[in-house]
JSON list of C-alpha atoms in Angstrom, two decimals:
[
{"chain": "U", "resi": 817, "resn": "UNK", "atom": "CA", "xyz": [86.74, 6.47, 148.42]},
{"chain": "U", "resi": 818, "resn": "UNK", "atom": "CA", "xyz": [89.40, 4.01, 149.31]},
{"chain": "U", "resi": 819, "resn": "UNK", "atom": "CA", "xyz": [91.04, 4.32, 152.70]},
{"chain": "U", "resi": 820, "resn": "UNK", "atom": "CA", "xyz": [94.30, 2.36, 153.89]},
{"chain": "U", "resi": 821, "resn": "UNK", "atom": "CA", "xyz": [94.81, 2.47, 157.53]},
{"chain": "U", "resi": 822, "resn": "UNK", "atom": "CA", "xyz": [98.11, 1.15, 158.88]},
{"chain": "U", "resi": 823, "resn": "UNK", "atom": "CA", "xyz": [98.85, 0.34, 162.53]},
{"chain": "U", "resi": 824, "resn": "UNK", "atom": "CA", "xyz": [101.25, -1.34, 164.42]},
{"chain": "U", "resi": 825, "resn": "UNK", "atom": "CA", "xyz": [104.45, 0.29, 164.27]},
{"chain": "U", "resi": 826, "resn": "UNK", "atom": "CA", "xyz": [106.94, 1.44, 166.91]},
{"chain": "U", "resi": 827, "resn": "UNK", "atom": "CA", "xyz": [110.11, 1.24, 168.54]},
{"chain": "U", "resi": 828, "resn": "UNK", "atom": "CA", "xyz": [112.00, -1.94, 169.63]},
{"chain": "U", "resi": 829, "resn": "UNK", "atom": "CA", "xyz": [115.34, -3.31, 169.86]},
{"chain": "U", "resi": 830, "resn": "UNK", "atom": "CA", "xyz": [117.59, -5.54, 167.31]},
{"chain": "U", "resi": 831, "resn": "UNK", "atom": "CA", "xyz": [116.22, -9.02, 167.20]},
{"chain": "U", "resi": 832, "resn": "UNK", "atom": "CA", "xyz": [112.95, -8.06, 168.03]},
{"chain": "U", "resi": 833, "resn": "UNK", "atom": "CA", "xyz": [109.57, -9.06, 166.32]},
{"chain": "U", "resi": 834, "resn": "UNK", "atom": "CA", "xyz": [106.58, -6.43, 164.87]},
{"chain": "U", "resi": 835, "resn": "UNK", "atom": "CA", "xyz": [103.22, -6.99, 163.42]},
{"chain": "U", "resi": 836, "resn": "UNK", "atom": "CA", "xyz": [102.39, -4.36, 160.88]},
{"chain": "U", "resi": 837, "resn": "UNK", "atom": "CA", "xyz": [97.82, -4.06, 160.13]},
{"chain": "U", "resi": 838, "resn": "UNK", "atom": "CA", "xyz": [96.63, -2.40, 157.02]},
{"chain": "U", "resi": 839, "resn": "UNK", "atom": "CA", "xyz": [92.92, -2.48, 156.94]},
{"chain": "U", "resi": 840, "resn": "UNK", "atom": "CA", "xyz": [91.21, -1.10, 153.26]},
{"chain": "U", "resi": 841, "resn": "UNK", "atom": "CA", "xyz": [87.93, 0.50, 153.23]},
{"chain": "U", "resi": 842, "resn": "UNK", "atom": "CA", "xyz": [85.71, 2.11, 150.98]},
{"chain": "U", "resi": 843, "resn": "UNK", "atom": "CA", "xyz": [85.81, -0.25, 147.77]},
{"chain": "U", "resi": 844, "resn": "UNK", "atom": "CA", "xyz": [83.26, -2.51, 146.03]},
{"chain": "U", "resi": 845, "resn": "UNK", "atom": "CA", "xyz": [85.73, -5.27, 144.64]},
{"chain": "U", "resi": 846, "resn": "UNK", "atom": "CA", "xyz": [89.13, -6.74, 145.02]},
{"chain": "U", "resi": 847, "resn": "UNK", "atom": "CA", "xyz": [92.59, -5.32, 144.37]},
{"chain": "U", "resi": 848, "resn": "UNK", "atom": "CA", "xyz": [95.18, -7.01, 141.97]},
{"chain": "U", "resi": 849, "resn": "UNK", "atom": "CA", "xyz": [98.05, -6.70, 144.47]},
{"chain": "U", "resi": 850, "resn": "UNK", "atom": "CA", "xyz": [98.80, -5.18, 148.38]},
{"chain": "U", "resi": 851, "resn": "UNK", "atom": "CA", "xyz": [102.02, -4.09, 149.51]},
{"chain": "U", "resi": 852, "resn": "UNK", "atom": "CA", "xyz": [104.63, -2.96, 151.88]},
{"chain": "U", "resi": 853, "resn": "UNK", "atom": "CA", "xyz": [106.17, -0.13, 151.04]},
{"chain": "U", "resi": 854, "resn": "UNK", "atom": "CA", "xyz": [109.48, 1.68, 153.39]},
{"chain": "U", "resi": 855, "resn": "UNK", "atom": "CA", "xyz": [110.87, 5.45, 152.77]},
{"chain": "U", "resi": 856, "resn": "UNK", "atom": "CA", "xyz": [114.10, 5.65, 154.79]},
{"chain": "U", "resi": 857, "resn": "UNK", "atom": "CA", "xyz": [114.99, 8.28, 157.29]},
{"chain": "U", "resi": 858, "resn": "UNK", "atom": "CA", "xyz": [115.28, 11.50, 154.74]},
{"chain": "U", "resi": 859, "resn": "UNK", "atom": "CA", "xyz": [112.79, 12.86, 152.81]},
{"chain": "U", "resi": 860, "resn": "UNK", "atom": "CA", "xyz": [114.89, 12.64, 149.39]},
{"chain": "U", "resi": 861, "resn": "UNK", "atom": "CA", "xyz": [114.69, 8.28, 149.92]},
{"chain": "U", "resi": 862, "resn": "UNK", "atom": "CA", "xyz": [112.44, 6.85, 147.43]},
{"chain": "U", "resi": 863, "resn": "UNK", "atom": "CA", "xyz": [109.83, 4.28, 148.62]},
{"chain": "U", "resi": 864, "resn": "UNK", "atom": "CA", "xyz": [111.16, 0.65, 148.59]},
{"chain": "U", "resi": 865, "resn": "UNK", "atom": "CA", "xyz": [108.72, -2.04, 147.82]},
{"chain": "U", "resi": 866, "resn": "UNK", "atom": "CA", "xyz": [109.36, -4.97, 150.67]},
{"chain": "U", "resi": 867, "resn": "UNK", "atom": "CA", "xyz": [106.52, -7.66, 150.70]},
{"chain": "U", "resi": 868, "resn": "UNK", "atom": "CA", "xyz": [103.37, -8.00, 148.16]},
{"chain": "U", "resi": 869, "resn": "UNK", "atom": "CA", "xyz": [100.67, -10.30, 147.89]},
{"chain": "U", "resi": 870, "resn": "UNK", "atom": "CA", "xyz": [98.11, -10.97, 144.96]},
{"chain": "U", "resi": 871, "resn": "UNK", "atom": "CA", "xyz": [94.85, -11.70, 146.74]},
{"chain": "U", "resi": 872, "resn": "UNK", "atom": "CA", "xyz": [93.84, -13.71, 143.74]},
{"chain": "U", "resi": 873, "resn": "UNK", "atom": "CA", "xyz": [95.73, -16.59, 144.49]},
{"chain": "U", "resi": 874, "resn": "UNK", "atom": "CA", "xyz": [97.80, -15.49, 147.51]},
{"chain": "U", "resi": 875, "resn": "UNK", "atom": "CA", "xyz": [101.39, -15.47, 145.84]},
{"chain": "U", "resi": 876, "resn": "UNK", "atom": "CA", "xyz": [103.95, -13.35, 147.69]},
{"chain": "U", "resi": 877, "resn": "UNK", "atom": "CA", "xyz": [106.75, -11.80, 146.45]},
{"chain": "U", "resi": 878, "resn": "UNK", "atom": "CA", "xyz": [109.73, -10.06, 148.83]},
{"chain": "U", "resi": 879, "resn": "UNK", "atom": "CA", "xyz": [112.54, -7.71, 148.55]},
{"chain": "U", "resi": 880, "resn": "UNK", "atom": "CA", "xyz": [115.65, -9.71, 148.97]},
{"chain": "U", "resi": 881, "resn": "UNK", "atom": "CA", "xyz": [117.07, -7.98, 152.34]},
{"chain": "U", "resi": 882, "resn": "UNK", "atom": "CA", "xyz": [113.51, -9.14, 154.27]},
{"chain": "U", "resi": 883, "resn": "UNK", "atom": "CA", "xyz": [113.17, -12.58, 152.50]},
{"chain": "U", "resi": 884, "resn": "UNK", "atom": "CA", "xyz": [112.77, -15.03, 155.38]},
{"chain": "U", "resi": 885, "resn": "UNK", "atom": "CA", "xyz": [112.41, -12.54, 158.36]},
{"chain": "U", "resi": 886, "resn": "UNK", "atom": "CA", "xyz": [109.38, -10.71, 157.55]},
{"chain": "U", "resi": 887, "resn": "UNK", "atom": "CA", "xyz": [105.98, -12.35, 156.13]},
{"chain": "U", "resi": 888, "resn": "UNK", "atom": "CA", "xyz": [102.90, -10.87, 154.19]},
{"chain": "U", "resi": 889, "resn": "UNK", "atom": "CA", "xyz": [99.89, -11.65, 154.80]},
{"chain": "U", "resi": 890, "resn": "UNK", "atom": "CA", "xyz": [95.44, -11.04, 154.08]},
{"chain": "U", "resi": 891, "resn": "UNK", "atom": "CA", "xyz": [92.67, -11.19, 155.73]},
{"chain": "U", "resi": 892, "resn": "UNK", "atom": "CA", "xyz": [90.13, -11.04, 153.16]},
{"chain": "U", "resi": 893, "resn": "UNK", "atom": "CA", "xyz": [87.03, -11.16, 155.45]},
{"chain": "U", "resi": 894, "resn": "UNK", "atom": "CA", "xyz": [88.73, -8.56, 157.42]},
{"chain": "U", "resi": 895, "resn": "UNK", "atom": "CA", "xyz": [90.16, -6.51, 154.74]},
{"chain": "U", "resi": 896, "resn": "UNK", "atom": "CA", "xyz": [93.43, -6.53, 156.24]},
{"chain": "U", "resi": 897, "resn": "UNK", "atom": "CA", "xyz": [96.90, -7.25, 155.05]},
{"chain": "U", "resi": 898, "resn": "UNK", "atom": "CA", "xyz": [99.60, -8.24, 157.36]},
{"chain": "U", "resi": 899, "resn": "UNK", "atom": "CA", "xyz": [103.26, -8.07, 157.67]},
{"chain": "U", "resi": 900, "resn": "UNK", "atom": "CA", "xyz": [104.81, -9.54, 160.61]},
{"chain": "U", "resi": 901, "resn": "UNK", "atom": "CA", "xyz": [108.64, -8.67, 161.27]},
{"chain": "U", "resi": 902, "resn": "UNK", "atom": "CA", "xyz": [111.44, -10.59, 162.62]},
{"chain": "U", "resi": 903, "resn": "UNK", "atom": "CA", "xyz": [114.78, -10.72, 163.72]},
{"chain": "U", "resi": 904, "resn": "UNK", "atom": "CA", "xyz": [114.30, -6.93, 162.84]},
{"chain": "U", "resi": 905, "resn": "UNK", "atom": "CA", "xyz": [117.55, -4.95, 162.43]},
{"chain": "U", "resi": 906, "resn": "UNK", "atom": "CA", "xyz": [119.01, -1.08, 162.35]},
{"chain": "U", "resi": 907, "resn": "UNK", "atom": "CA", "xyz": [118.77, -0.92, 158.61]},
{"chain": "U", "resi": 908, "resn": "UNK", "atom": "CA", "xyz": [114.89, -1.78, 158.79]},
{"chain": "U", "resi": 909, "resn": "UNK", "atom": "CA", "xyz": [114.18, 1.60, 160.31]},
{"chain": "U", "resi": 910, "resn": "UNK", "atom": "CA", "xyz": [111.53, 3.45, 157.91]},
{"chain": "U", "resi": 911, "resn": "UNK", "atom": "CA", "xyz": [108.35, 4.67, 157.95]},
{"chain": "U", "resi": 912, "resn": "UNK", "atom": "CA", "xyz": [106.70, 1.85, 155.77]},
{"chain": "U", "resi": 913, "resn": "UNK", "atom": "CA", "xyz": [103.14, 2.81, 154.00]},
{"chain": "U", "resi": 914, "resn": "UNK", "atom": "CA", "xyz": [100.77, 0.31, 152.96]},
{"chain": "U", "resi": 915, "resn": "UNK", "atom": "CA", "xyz": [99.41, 0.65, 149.25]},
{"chain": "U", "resi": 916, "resn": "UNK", "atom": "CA", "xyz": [97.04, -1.17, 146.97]},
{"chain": "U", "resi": 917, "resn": "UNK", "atom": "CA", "xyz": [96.29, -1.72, 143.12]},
{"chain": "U", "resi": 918, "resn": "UNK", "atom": "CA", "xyz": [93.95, -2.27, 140.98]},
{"chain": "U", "resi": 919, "resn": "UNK", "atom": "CA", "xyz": [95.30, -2.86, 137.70]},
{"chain": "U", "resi": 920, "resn": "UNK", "atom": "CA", "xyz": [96.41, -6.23, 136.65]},
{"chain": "U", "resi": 921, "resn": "UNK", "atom": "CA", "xyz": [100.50, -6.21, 136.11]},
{"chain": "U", "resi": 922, "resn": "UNK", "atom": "CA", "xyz": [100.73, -3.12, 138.24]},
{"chain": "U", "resi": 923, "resn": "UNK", "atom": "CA", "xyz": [102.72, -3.71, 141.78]},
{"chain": "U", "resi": 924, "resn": "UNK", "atom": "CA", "xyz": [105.31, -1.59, 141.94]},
{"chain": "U", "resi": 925, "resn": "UNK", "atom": "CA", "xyz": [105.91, 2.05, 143.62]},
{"chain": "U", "resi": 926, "resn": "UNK", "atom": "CA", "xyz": [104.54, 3.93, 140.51]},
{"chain": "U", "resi": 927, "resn": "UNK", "atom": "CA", "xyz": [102.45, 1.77, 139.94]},
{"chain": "U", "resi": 928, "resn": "UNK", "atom": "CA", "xyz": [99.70, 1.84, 143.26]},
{"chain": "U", "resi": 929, "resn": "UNK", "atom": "CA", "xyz": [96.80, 3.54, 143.21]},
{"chain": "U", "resi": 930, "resn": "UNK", "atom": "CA", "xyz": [95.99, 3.69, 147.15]},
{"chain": "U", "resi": 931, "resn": "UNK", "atom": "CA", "xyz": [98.34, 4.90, 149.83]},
{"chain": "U", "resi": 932, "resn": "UNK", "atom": "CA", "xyz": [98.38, 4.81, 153.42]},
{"chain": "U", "resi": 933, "resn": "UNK", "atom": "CA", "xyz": [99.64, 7.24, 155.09]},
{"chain": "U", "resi": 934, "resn": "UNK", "atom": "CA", "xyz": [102.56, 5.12, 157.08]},
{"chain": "U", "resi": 935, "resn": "UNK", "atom": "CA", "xyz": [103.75, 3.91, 160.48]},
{"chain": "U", "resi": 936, "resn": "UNK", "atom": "CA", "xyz": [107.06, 4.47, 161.68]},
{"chain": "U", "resi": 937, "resn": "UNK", "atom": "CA", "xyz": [109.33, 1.15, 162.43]},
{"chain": "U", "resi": 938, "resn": "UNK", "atom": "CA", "xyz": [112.54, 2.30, 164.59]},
{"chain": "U", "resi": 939, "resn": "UNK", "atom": "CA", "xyz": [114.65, -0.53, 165.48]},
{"chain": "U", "resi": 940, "resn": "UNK", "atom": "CA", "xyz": [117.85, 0.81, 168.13]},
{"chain": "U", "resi": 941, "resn": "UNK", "atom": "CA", "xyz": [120.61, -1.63, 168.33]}
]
């Protein structure tokens, strides 16, 4: 069974820096995408895809708002994507869940098959 573990989130000031960890377990071959996901404050927010990367190739895609502060990032001997934050701001606070997918074309939110369970990022001006 396929596990996503996140770690690394927390509180911290405007202008500050985060490293997010998402470490999969539990699978016998390689996904077709890994991504950051964020769900805003409010349980009616849908889930906002910020930062993927295709391990098969290592092309990254971002959401326009985090394009050139944040960065994505794998691991593949450690099974661990990355996503470092900076110059983080108010309007990044979410709780942001790491997801996978196996099926080629599919990176989107409807489209993952594996969920984390999420890490809250608070940023206080």
């Amino acid at each position: 069974q396929v596990q996503l573990v996140e770690s690394g989130g927390g509180s911290v000031q405007t202008g500050d820096s985060l490293k997010l960890s998402c470490t999969a377990s539990g699978y016998s071959y390689g996904f077709y995408c890994m991504g950051w996901f964020r769900q805003l404050p409010g349980s009616a927010s849908a889930r906002v895809g910020v930062a993927a990367i295709f391990p098969d190739g290592g092309a990254t895609h971002y959401e326009d708002s985090v394009r050139g502060r944040f960065t994505i990032s794998l691991d593949s001997a450690k099974n661990t994507v990355y996503l470092q934050m900076n110059d983080l701001k108010p309007e990044d606070t979410a709780m942001y869940y790491c997801a996978a997918s196996r099926r080629d074309g599919s990176c989107y939110t409807g489209g993952m098959d594996f969920w984390g369970k999420g890490v809250q990022v608070t940023i206080t001006s």
